[in-house]
mmCIF file of C-alpha atoms in Angstrom:
data_model
loop_
_atom_site.group_PDB
_atom_site.id
_atom_site.type_symbol
_atom_site.label_atom_id
_atom_site.label_comp_id
_atom_site.label_asym_id
_atom_site.label_seq_id
_atom_site.Cartn_x
_atom_site.Cartn_y
_atom_site.Cartn_z
ATOM 1 C CA UNK A 1 -123.311 13.173 128.782
ATOM 2 C CA UNK A 2 -125.176 11.186 131.610
ATOM 3 C CA UNK A 3 -123.599 11.047 134.990
ATOM 4 C CA UNK A 4 -126.163 8.523 136.450
ATOM 5 C CA UNK A 5 -125.493 4.996 136.716
ATOM 6 C CA UNK A 6 -127.951 2.536 135.412
ATOM 7 C CA UNK A 7 -130.004 0.220 137.524
ATOM 8 C CA UNK A 8 -127.811 -2.767 136.470
ATOM 9 C CA UNK A 9 -124.691 -0.723 137.184
ATOM 10 C CA UNK A 10 -125.917 0.153 140.671
ATOM 11 C CA UNK A 11 -126.766 -3.523 141.241
ATOM 12 C CA UNK A 12 -123.181 -4.561 140.216
ATOM 13 C CA UNK A 13 -121.695 -1.769 142.370
ATOM 14 C CA UNK A 14 -123.737 -3.061 145.359
ATOM 15 C CA UNK A 15 -122.690 -6.704 144.842
ATOM 16 C CA UNK A 16 -119.043 -5.631 144.563
ATOM 17 C CA UNK A 17 -119.299 -3.351 147.551
ATOM 18 C CA UNK A 18 -121.023 -5.980 149.677
ATOM 19 C CA UNK A 19 -118.389 -8.593 148.809
ATOM 20 C CA UNK A 20 -115.606 -6.127 149.589
ATOM 21 C CA UNK A 21 -117.098 -4.990 152.872
ATOM 22 C CA UNK A 22 -118.366 -8.495 154.220
ATOM 23 C CA UNK A 23 -115.812 -10.866 152.654
ATOM 24 C CA UNK A 24 -112.667 -9.117 151.916
ATOM 25 C CA UNK A 25 -112.125 -6.411 154.460
ATOM 26 C CA UNK A 26 -112.360 -8.683 157.526
ATOM 27 C CA UNK A 27 -109.410 -10.692 156.262
ATOM 28 C CA UNK A 28 -107.331 -7.945 154.503
ATOM 29 C CA UNK A 29 -105.037 -7.284 157.406
ATOM 30 C CA UNK A 30 -104.289 -11.059 157.850
ATOM 31 C CA UNK A 31 -103.501 -11.522 154.225
ATOM 32 C CA UNK A 32 -101.224 -8.435 154.254
ATOM 33 C CA UNK A 33 -99.292 -9.635 157.201
ATOM 34 C CA UNK A 34 -98.904 -13.283 155.999
ATOM 35 C CA UNK A 35 -98.696 -12.669 152.278
ATOM 36 C CA UNK A 36 -100.755 -15.772 151.675
ATOM 37 C CA UNK A 37 -102.565 -16.081 148.370
ATOM 38 C CA UNK A 38 -106.325 -15.297 149.114
ATOM 39 C CA UNK A 39 -107.732 -18.121 147.117
ATOM 40 C CA UNK A 40 -110.691 -18.558 149.427
ATOM 41 C CA UNK A 41 -111.797 -14.943 148.791
ATOM 42 C CA UNK A 42 -111.302 -15.208 145.035
ATOM 43 C CA UNK A 43 -113.490 -18.385 144.982
ATOM 44 C CA UNK A 44 -116.325 -16.376 146.521
ATOM 45 C CA UNK A 45 -115.725 -13.647 143.925
ATOM 46 C CA UNK A 46 -116.118 -16.312 141.236
ATOM 47 C CA UNK A 47 -119.422 -17.528 142.726
ATOM 48 C CA UNK A 48 -120.700 -13.905 142.667
ATOM 49 C CA UNK A 49 -119.614 -13.422 139.076
ATOM 50 C CA UNK A 50 -116.951 -10.824 140.032
ATOM 51 C CA UNK A 51 -114.093 -12.464 137.963
ATOM 52 C CA UNK A 52 -113.572 -12.808 134.266
ATOM 53 C CA UNK A 53 -115.545 -9.557 133.713
ATOM 54 C CA UNK A 54 -114.215 -8.973 130.217
ATOM 55 C CA UNK A 55 -114.657 -12.463 128.611
ATOM 56 C CA UNK A 56 -117.650 -12.204 126.251
ATOM 57 C CA UNK A 57 -120.950 -13.923 127.274
ATOM 58 C CA UNK A 58 -120.734 -16.295 124.325
ATOM 59 C CA UNK A 59 -117.590 -17.565 125.765
ATOM 60 C CA UNK A 60 -118.863 -18.160 129.284
ATOM 61 C CA UNK A 61 -117.839 -14.825 130.716
ATOM 62 C CA UNK A 62 -119.726 -11.812 132.110
ATOM 63 C CA UNK A 63 -119.213 -9.629 129.017
ATOM 64 C CA UNK A 64 -119.361 -6.412 131.084
ATOM 65 C CA UNK A 65 -118.830 -3.076 129.362
ATOM 66 C CA UNK A 66 -115.555 -1.267 130.174
ATOM 67 C CA UNK A 67 -117.472 1.198 132.297
ATOM 68 C CA UNK A 68 -119.171 -1.634 134.261
ATOM 69 C CA UNK A 69 -115.768 -3.053 135.058
ATOM 70 C CA UNK A 70 -114.309 0.050 136.417
ATOM 71 C CA UNK A 71 -117.395 0.569 138.582
ATOM 72 C CA UNK A 72 -116.851 -2.931 140.041
ATOM 73 C CA UNK A 73 -112.965 -2.332 140.356
ATOM 74 C CA UNK A 74 -113.540 0.661 142.636
ATOM 75 C CA UNK A 75 -115.362 -1.439 145.044
ATOM 76 C CA UNK A 76 -112.942 -4.217 145.076
ATOM 77 C CA UNK A 77 -109.968 -2.159 145.493
ATOM 78 C CA UNK A 78 -111.778 -0.328 148.358
ATOM 79 C CA UNK A 79 -111.882 -3.827 149.956
ATOM 80 C CA UNK A 80 -108.351 -4.663 149.262
ATOM 81 C CA UNK A 81 -105.980 -3.822 146.475
ATOM 82 C CA UNK A 82 -104.296 -7.339 146.498
ATOM 83 C CA UNK A 83 -107.599 -8.999 145.898
ATOM 84 C CA UNK A 84 -108.554 -6.618 143.086
ATOM 85 C CA UNK A 85 -105.319 -7.241 141.418
ATOM 86 C CA UNK A 86 -105.695 -11.058 141.657
ATOM 87 C CA UNK A 87 -109.135 -10.746 140.144
ATOM 88 C CA UNK A 88 -108.325 -8.356 137.342
ATOM 89 C CA UNK A 89 -105.155 -10.219 136.283
ATOM 90 C CA UNK A 90 -107.329 -12.839 134.646
ATOM 91 C CA UNK A 91 -108.883 -10.174 132.477
ATOM 92 C CA UNK A 92 -105.436 -8.688 131.645
ATOM 93 C CA UNK A 93 -104.210 -12.127 130.608
ATOM 94 C CA UNK A 94 -107.220 -12.840 128.531
ATOM 95 C CA UNK A 95 -107.517 -9.460 126.841
ATOM 96 C CA UNK A 96 -105.157 -10.236 123.971
ATOM 97 C CA UNK A 97 -107.341 -13.337 123.115
ATOM 98 C CA UNK A 98 -110.382 -11.180 123.374
ATOM 99 C CA UNK A 99 -109.011 -8.448 121.257
ATOM 100 C CA UNK A 100 -107.038 -10.350 118.649
ATOM 101 C CA UNK A 101 -107.928 -13.928 118.893
ATOM 102 C CA UNK A 102 -109.863 -15.922 116.147
ATOM 103 C CA UNK A 103 -113.401 -17.078 117.033
ATOM 104 C CA UNK A 104 -112.072 -20.717 117.497
ATOM 105 C CA UNK A 105 -109.288 -19.387 119.753
ATOM 106 C CA UNK A 106 -111.777 -17.506 121.952
ATOM 107 C CA UNK A 107 -113.936 -20.328 122.363
ATOM 108 C CA UNK A 108 -111.197 -22.807 123.056
ATOM 109 C CA UNK A 109 -109.046 -20.647 125.268
ATOM 110 C CA UNK A 110 -111.632 -18.634 127.197
ATOM 111 C CA UNK A 111 -114.604 -20.912 127.479
ATOM 112 C CA UNK A 112 -113.472 -22.950 130.596
ATOM 113 C CA UNK A 113 -112.979 -19.860 132.710
ATOM 114 C CA UNK A 114 -116.610 -19.719 133.537
ATOM 115 C CA UNK A 115 -116.843 -23.397 134.484
ATOM 116 C CA UNK A 116 -114.519 -23.235 137.491
ATOM 117 C CA UNK A 117 -112.205 -20.974 139.242
ATOM 118 C CA UNK A 118 -109.070 -20.844 137.078
ATOM 119 C CA UNK A 119 -106.170 -18.406 136.976
ATOM 120 C CA UNK A 120 -104.371 -16.859 134.040
ATOM 121 C CA UNK A 121 -101.151 -14.690 133.821
ATOM 122 C CA UNK A 122 -100.233 -11.892 131.446
ATOM 123 C CA UNK A 123 -96.395 -12.547 130.813
ATOM 124 C CA UNK A 124 -94.790 -9.365 129.328
ATOM 125 C CA UNK A 125 -92.253 -7.921 131.710
ATOM 126 C CA UNK A 126 -88.678 -9.256 131.885
ATOM 127 C CA UNK A 127 -85.701 -8.556 134.134
ATOM 128 C CA UNK A 128 -84.246 -6.343 131.460
ATOM 129 C CA UNK A 129 -87.286 -5.249 129.696
ATOM 130 C CA UNK A 130 -90.054 -3.736 131.641
ATOM 131 C CA UNK A 131 -91.111 -0.372 130.279
ATOM 132 C CA UNK A 132 -88.856 -1.200 127.124
ATOM 133 C CA UNK A 133 -91.188 -3.913 125.766
ATOM 134 C CA UNK A 134 -89.369 -3.877 122.355
ATOM 135 C CA UNK A 135 -86.039 -4.853 124.160
ATOM 136 C CA UNK A 136 -87.445 -8.236 125.354
ATOM 137 C CA UNK A 137 -85.124 -11.250 125.303
ATOM 138 C CA UNK A 138 -87.639 -14.215 125.444
ATOM 139 C CA UNK A 139 -87.405 -15.856 122.084
ATOM 140 C CA UNK A 140 -89.901 -18.037 120.117
ATOM 141 C CA UNK A 141 -88.384 -20.373 117.473
ATOM 142 C CA UNK A 142 -90.634 -21.989 114.962
ATOM 143 C CA UNK A 143 -90.391 -25.699 114.583
ATOM 144 C CA UNK A 144 -93.109 -27.179 112.231
ATOM 145 C CA UNK A 145 -96.470 -26.967 113.936
ATOM 146 C CA UNK A 146 -94.911 -25.552 117.168
ATOM 147 C CA UNK A 147 -92.949 -22.676 118.566
ATOM 148 C CA UNK A 148 -90.428 -23.218 121.163
ATOM 149 C CA UNK A 149 -90.126 -20.514 123.927
ATOM 150 C CA UNK A 150 -86.939 -19.646 125.869
ATOM 151 C CA UNK A 151 -86.552 -16.875 128.409
ATOM 152 C CA UNK A 152 -87.677 -15.524 131.719
ATOM 153 C CA UNK A 153 -90.600 -13.211 132.695
ATOM 154 C CA UNK A 154 -90.630 -11.357 136.041
ATOM 155 C CA UNK A 155 -93.298 -9.747 138.358
ATOM 156 C CA UNK A 156 -95.949 -12.101 136.960
ATOM 157 C CA UNK A 157 -99.290 -11.755 138.847
ATOM 158 C CA UNK A 158 -100.976 -15.083 139.637
ATOM 159 C CA UNK A 159 -97.896 -16.943 138.077
ATOM 160 C CA UNK A 160 -97.619 -19.428 140.828
ATOM 161 C CA UNK A 161 -101.281 -20.429 140.503
ATOM 162 C CA UNK A 162 -102.002 -19.831 136.821
ATOM 163 C CA UNK A 163 -103.161 -22.638 134.301
ATOM 164 C CA UNK A 164 -102.882 -20.408 131.357
ATOM 165 C CA UNK A 165 -100.246 -17.887 130.243
ATOM 166 C CA UNK A 166 -100.417 -15.226 127.651
ATOM 167 C CA UNK A 167 -96.717 -14.892 126.721
ATOM 168 C CA UNK A 168 -94.947 -12.347 124.557
ATOM 169 C CA UNK A 169 -91.716 -13.423 122.825
ATOM 170 C CA UNK A 170 -89.695 -12.166 119.929
ATOM 171 C CA UNK A 171 -89.221 -14.305 116.745
ATOM 172 C CA UNK A 172 -86.343 -12.097 115.766
ATOM 173 C CA UNK A 173 -84.475 -9.728 118.181
ATOM 174 C CA UNK A 174 -82.985 -7.765 115.346
ATOM 175 C CA UNK A 175 -86.545 -6.649 114.415
ATOM 176 C CA UNK A 176 -87.176 -5.154 117.967
ATOM 177 C CA UNK A 177 -90.855 -4.418 118.492
ATOM 178 C CA UNK A 178 -91.666 -5.886 114.966
ATOM 179 C CA UNK A 179 -90.519 -9.324 116.081
ATOM 180 C CA UNK A 180 -92.654 -9.395 119.183
ATOM 181 C CA UNK A 181 -95.349 -12.151 118.952
ATOM 182 C CA UNK A 182 -98.106 -13.310 121.271
ATOM 183 C CA UNK A 183 -98.707 -16.976 122.374
ATOM 184 C CA UNK A 184 -100.989 -18.681 124.862
ATOM 185 C CA UNK A 185 -99.353 -21.392 126.897
ATOM 186 C CA UNK A 186 -101.969 -23.918 128.283
ATOM 187 C CA UNK A 187 -101.453 -25.788 131.556
ATOM 188 C CA UNK A 188 -97.866 -26.369 132.891
ATOM 189 C CA UNK A 189 -95.904 -27.923 130.034
ATOM 190 C CA UNK A 190 -92.544 -29.366 130.403
ATOM 191 C CA UNK A 191 -89.851 -26.549 130.647
ATOM 192 C CA UNK A 192 -92.098 -23.974 132.328
ATOM 193 C CA UNK A 193 -91.042 -23.514 135.926
ATOM 194 C CA UNK A 194 -91.883 -21.055 138.699
ATOM 195 C CA UNK A 195 -89.000 -19.160 140.159
ATOM 196 C CA UNK A 196 -88.723 -16.512 142.954
ATOM 197 C CA UNK A 197 -91.933 -15.396 144.726
ATOM 198 C CA UNK A 198 -91.448 -11.716 145.407
ATOM 199 C CA UNK A 199 -91.846 -10.284 148.984
ATOM 200 C CA UNK A 200 -93.564 -6.980 148.226
ATOM 201 C CA UNK A 201 -93.820 -3.850 150.082
ATOM 202 C CA UNK A 202 -97.532 -3.517 149.252
ATOM 203 C CA UNK A 203 -100.293 -5.547 147.758
ATOM 204 C CA UNK A 204 -98.745 -8.404 149.464
ATOM 205 C CA UNK A 205 -101.417 -11.075 149.079
ATOM 206 C CA UNK A 206 -101.269 -10.988 145.211
ATOM 207 C CA UNK A 207 -98.964 -13.596 143.975
ATOM 208 C CA UNK A 208 -95.988 -12.166 142.068
ATOM 209 C CA UNK A 209 -93.371 -14.479 140.822
ATOM 210 C CA UNK A 210 -90.711 -15.136 138.138
ATOM 211 C CA UNK A 211 -91.470 -17.595 135.370
ATOM 212 C CA UNK A 212 -88.821 -19.404 133.335
ATOM 213 C CA UNK A 213 -89.395 -21.036 129.934
ATOM 214 C CA UNK A 214 -86.883 -23.609 128.887
ATOM 215 C CA UNK A 215 -87.703 -25.147 125.435
ATOM 216 C CA UNK A 216 -91.426 -24.885 126.151
ATOM 217 C CA UNK A 217 -93.461 -25.948 123.110
ATOM 218 C CA UNK A 218 -96.541 -24.156 122.048
ATOM 219 C CA UNK A 219 -98.845 -25.086 119.136
ATOM 220 C CA UNK A 220 -98.861 -22.633 116.173
ATOM 221 C CA UNK A 221 -102.704 -22.713 116.823
ATOM 222 C CA UNK A 222 -102.000 -20.873 120.115
ATOM 223 C CA UNK A 223 -100.334 -17.952 118.490
ATOM 224 C CA UNK A 224 -102.455 -14.804 118.770
ATOM 225 C CA UNK A 225 -102.385 -12.660 115.746
ATOM 226 C CA UNK A 226 -99.592 -13.000 113.161
ATOM 227 C CA UNK A 227 -95.826 -12.964 113.799
ATOM 228 C CA UNK A 228 -94.714 -9.525 114.720
ATOM 229 C CA UNK A 229 -98.137 -8.385 115.832
ATOM 230 C CA UNK A 230 -97.444 -8.976 119.489
ATOM 231 C CA UNK A 231 -96.325 -5.446 120.294
ATOM 232 C CA UNK A 232 -99.450 -3.859 118.920
ATOM 233 C CA UNK A 233 -101.548 -6.519 120.745
ATOM 234 C CA UNK A 234 -99.771 -5.655 124.013
ATOM 235 C CA UNK A 235 -100.213 -1.890 123.594
ATOM 236 C CA UNK A 236 -103.960 -2.265 122.797
ATOM 237 C CA UNK A 237 -104.351 -4.572 125.804
ATOM 238 C CA UNK A 238 -102.795 -1.991 128.059
ATOM 239 C CA UNK A 239 -105.048 0.627 126.639
ATOM 240 C CA UNK A 240 -107.903 -1.546 127.678
ATOM 241 C CA UNK A 241 -106.616 -2.350 131.087
ATOM 242 C CA UNK A 242 -105.371 1.125 132.262
ATOM 243 C CA UNK A 243 -109.050 2.296 133.282
ATOM 244 C CA UNK A 244 -109.132 -0.759 135.527
ATOM 245 C CA UNK A 245 -105.655 0.010 137.320
ATOM 246 C CA UNK A 246 -106.620 3.741 137.411
ATOM 247 C CA UNK A 247 -109.795 2.697 139.314
ATOM 248 C CA UNK A 248 -107.743 0.673 141.742
ATOM 249 C CA UNK A 249 -106.245 4.036 142.699
ATOM 250 C CA UNK A 250 -109.771 5.557 143.326
ATOM 251 C CA UNK A 251 -110.804 2.607 145.454
ATOM 252 C CA UNK A 252 -107.717 2.751 147.638
ATOM 253 C CA UNK A 253 -107.784 6.558 148.041
ATOM 254 C CA UNK A 254 -111.548 6.532 148.829
ATOM 255 C CA UNK A 255 -110.867 4.035 151.672
ATOM 256 C CA UNK A 256 -107.981 6.323 152.873
ATOM 257 C CA UNK A 257 -110.454 9.278 152.887
ATOM 258 C CA UNK A 258 -113.117 7.351 154.729
ATOM 259 C CA UNK A 259 -110.803 6.261 157.483
ATOM 260 C CA UNK A 260 -109.500 9.781 157.758
ATOM 261 C CA UNK A 261 -112.933 11.270 158.074
ATOM 262 C CA UNK A 262 -113.822 8.812 160.937
ATOM 263 C CA UNK A 263 -110.617 9.159 162.735
ATOM 264 C CA UNK A 264 -110.626 13.024 162.445
ATOM 265 C CA UNK A 265 -114.060 13.042 164.144
ATOM 266 C CA UNK A 266 -112.852 10.870 167.044
ATOM 267 C CA UNK A 267 -109.280 12.156 167.619
ATOM 268 C CA UNK A 268 -109.257 15.184 169.981
ATOM 269 C CA UNK A 269 -106.438 17.872 170.273
ATOM 270 C CA UNK A 270 -106.493 21.177 171.903
ATOM 271 C CA UNK A 271 -109.954 20.512 173.260
ATOM 272 C CA UNK A 272 -111.703 19.585 169.933
ATOM 273 C CA UNK A 273 -111.847 16.983 167.266
ATOM 274 C CA UNK A 274 -109.063 17.419 164.785
ATOM 275 C CA UNK A 275 -111.334 17.811 161.924
ATOM 276 C CA UNK A 276 -112.241 21.191 163.552
ATOM 277 C CA UNK A 277 -108.817 22.366 162.662
ATOM 278 C CA UNK A 278 -108.429 24.096 159.387
ATOM 279 C CA UNK A 279 -105.110 22.337 158.614
ATOM 280 C CA UNK A 280 -106.808 19.003 158.747
ATOM 281 C CA UNK A 281 -109.956 20.261 156.916
ATOM 282 C CA UNK A 282 -107.786 21.322 153.898
ATOM 283 C CA UNK A 283 -106.172 17.952 153.760
ATOM 284 C CA UNK A 284 -109.597 16.194 153.706
ATOM 285 C CA UNK A 285 -111.084 18.634 151.165
ATOM 286 C CA UNK A 286 -108.069 18.090 148.804
ATOM 287 C CA UNK A 287 -108.496 14.309 149.225
ATOM 288 C CA UNK A 288 -112.115 14.323 148.193
ATOM 289 C CA UNK A 289 -111.530 16.731 145.267
ATOM 290 C CA UNK A 290 -108.690 14.734 143.817
ATOM 291 C CA UNK A 291 -110.710 11.384 144.131
ATOM 292 C CA UNK A 292 -113.592 12.809 142.376
ATOM 293 C CA UNK A 293 -111.561 14.210 139.518
ATOM 294 C CA UNK A 294 -109.756 10.747 139.077
ATOM 295 C CA UNK A 295 -112.974 8.856 139.123
ATOM 296 C CA UNK A 296 -114.572 10.887 136.464
ATOM 297 C CA UNK A 297 -111.380 10.927 134.317
ATOM 298 C CA UNK A 298 -111.267 7.037 134.600
ATOM 299 C CA UNK A 299 -114.978 6.768 133.772
ATOM 300 C CA UNK A 300 -114.279 8.763 130.579
ATOM 301 C CA UNK A 301 -111.382 6.497 129.639
ATOM 302 C CA UNK A 302 -113.579 3.479 129.964
ATOM 303 C CA UNK A 303 -116.574 5.273 128.224
ATOM 304 C CA UNK A 304 -114.347 5.835 125.142
ATOM 305 C CA UNK A 305 -113.673 2.218 124.837
ATOM 306 C CA UNK A 306 -117.467 1.321 125.032
ATOM 307 C CA UNK A 307 -117.925 3.835 122.352
ATOM 308 C CA UNK A 308 -115.462 2.248 120.003
ATOM 309 C CA UNK A 309 -113.161 5.064 120.280
ATOM 310 C CA UNK A 310 -109.235 5.143 120.707
ATOM 311 C CA UNK A 311 -108.521 5.940 124.441
ATOM 312 C CA UNK A 312 -104.774 5.954 124.539
ATOM 313 C CA UNK A 313 -104.435 9.486 125.504
ATOM 314 C CA UNK A 314 -107.329 9.544 128.025
ATOM 315 C CA UNK A 315 -106.383 6.301 129.557
ATOM 316 C CA UNK A 316 -102.824 7.459 130.203
ATOM 317 C CA UNK A 317 -104.256 10.627 131.707
ATOM 318 C CA UNK A 318 -106.519 8.407 134.010
ATOM 319 C CA UNK A 319 -103.763 6.005 135.039
ATOM 320 C CA UNK A 320 -101.163 8.664 135.741
ATOM 321 C CA UNK A 321 -103.328 11.133 137.488
ATOM 322 C CA UNK A 322 -105.125 8.546 139.501
ATOM 323 C CA UNK A 323 -101.973 6.667 140.659
ATOM 324 C CA UNK A 324 -100.276 9.887 141.766
ATOM 325 C CA UNK A 325 -103.380 11.029 143.368
ATOM 326 C CA UNK A 326 -103.675 7.831 145.525
ATOM 327 C CA UNK A 327 -100.169 8.052 146.504
ATOM 328 C CA UNK A 328 -100.686 11.624 147.759
ATOM 329 C CA UNK A 329 -104.114 10.809 149.446
ATOM 330 C CA UNK A 330 -102.820 7.835 151.268
ATOM 331 C CA UNK A 331 -99.657 9.690 152.422
ATOM 332 C CA UNK A 332 -102.024 12.561 153.581
ATOM 333 C CA UNK A 333 -104.203 9.937 155.401
ATOM 334 C CA UNK A 334 -101.136 8.750 157.339
ATOM 335 C CA UNK A 335 -100.566 12.422 158.231
ATOM 336 C CA UNK A 336 -104.037 12.926 159.470
ATOM 337 C CA UNK A 337 -103.660 9.972 161.814
ATOM 338 C CA UNK A 338 -100.150 11.264 162.889
ATOM 339 C CA UNK A 339 -97.955 8.809 164.711
ATOM 340 C CA UNK A 340 -100.722 6.257 164.813
ATOM 341 C CA UNK A 341 -100.926 6.376 161.078
ATOM 342 C CA UNK A 342 -97.488 4.797 160.878
ATOM 343 C CA UNK A 343 -98.412 1.867 162.929
ATOM 344 C CA UNK A 344 -99.806 -1.349 161.595
ATOM 345 C CA UNK A 345 -102.610 -1.217 164.251
ATOM 346 C CA UNK A 346 -104.271 1.255 161.917
ATOM 347 C CA UNK A 347 -105.396 0.831 158.290
ATOM 348 C CA UNK A 348 -103.805 3.689 156.482
ATOM 349 C CA UNK A 349 -100.148 2.599 156.287
ATOM 350 C CA UNK A 350 -101.278 -0.356 154.346
ATOM 351 C CA UNK A 351 -103.301 1.640 151.937
ATOM 352 C CA UNK A 352 -100.035 3.884 151.357
ATOM 353 C CA UNK A 353 -97.995 0.730 150.595
ATOM 354 C CA UNK A 354 -100.714 -0.612 148.307
ATOM 355 C CA UNK A 355 -100.932 2.694 146.387
ATOM 356 C CA UNK A 356 -97.304 2.874 145.571
ATOM 357 C CA UNK A 357 -97.447 -0.193 143.227
ATOM 358 C CA UNK A 358 -99.930 1.574 141.028
ATOM 359 C CA UNK A 359 -97.372 4.225 140.061
ATOM 360 C CA UNK A 360 -95.225 1.375 138.779
ATOM 361 C CA UNK A 361 -97.120 -1.519 137.253
ATOM 362 C CA UNK A 362 -98.791 -1.575 133.876
ATOM 363 C CA UNK A 363 -96.703 1.472 132.818
ATOM 364 C CA UNK A 364 -95.048 3.697 135.405
ATOM 365 C CA UNK A 365 -96.313 7.240 135.894
ATOM 366 C CA UNK A 366 -93.220 8.431 133.916
ATOM 367 C CA UNK A 367 -94.082 6.308 131.079
ATOM 368 C CA UNK A 368 -97.703 7.408 131.079
ATOM 369 C CA UNK A 369 -96.256 10.973 130.829
ATOM 370 C CA UNK A 370 -94.169 9.776 127.758
ATOM 371 C CA UNK A 371 -97.367 8.269 126.195
ATOM 372 C CA UNK A 372 -99.295 11.464 126.834
ATOM 373 C CA UNK A 373 -96.606 13.618 125.291
ATOM 374 C CA UNK A 374 -96.288 11.332 122.130
ATOM 375 C CA UNK A 375 -100.158 11.489 121.693
ATOM 376 C CA UNK A 376 -100.017 15.340 122.071
ATOM 377 C CA UNK A 377 -97.300 15.569 119.481
ATOM 378 C CA UNK A 378 -99.616 13.748 116.985
#
């Protein structure tokens, strides 16, 4: 084991930290209030090489290791979770191609992301099939050299701005998970429409919409893997993405701790700074311990992938523990601030709202516990 970051990792960390501190944070409150899409901030991330981190270098991406990616994600989410989610949504959408695409598909479908700022969406969740992926209703009907997609996807990040969509649909509902197949929809073909834009509690600046597919034609050449392999591709994708979302929790919680430390040194009660009161000290100490534990667990889940090992169990450990940790830490940060913590004039209420979503998306904390139990039973 080696707990030291390499020189290149430290440089990446500093680049992401500077971007988060100088570019993102000054505008974070504005984008949270307005729920506008922060395209100008993402454009700067693209210039700095902080987007498309998972795309291989031979396809024009950064080709960062999984550990490198989580190091960057901590800093991005420390700056603003909405921005981090928007950035990493590209990698989530492209991971099925990276993991299961042919060499030709990788070059054709990934190569242009390095040329200009371009958004992609991962389209798995449906109104009636969130955690129950096998229960999806979106269908794919084979017609010669094309498939025809019909159905709806909800809670799709970047969906209103994306130019490429990785869509999971079933070729046979009766086969349940064995019928799920993965496709890449390029551009905005006829029949693809954007529905409701969600007005969210937290991570408000990330674009979240419903997508409707009405007789959308997709070339067979854009099918990733074989028919029926989509469920396995989706699960492997989520194994790869869980360390990233786990690290979002660490970044959010770290921000909450830092704000709490600063405020507790300034706020006076009973003739002394509140950090001198043991009750507040215990809150701060528990925050710091929990954040460090989540960070190390997330590092391990990413390291396993870099070592070519299966990380399903540890990535679920990390995602579940870190998400629940961030919710508690941010709630405690509001408590440290007292009444002021509940007000939008101060930063911690936003962090609490942002943290809540991580207990829900890419597998709820309850689903993570189901995955953990299943892996233990093996």
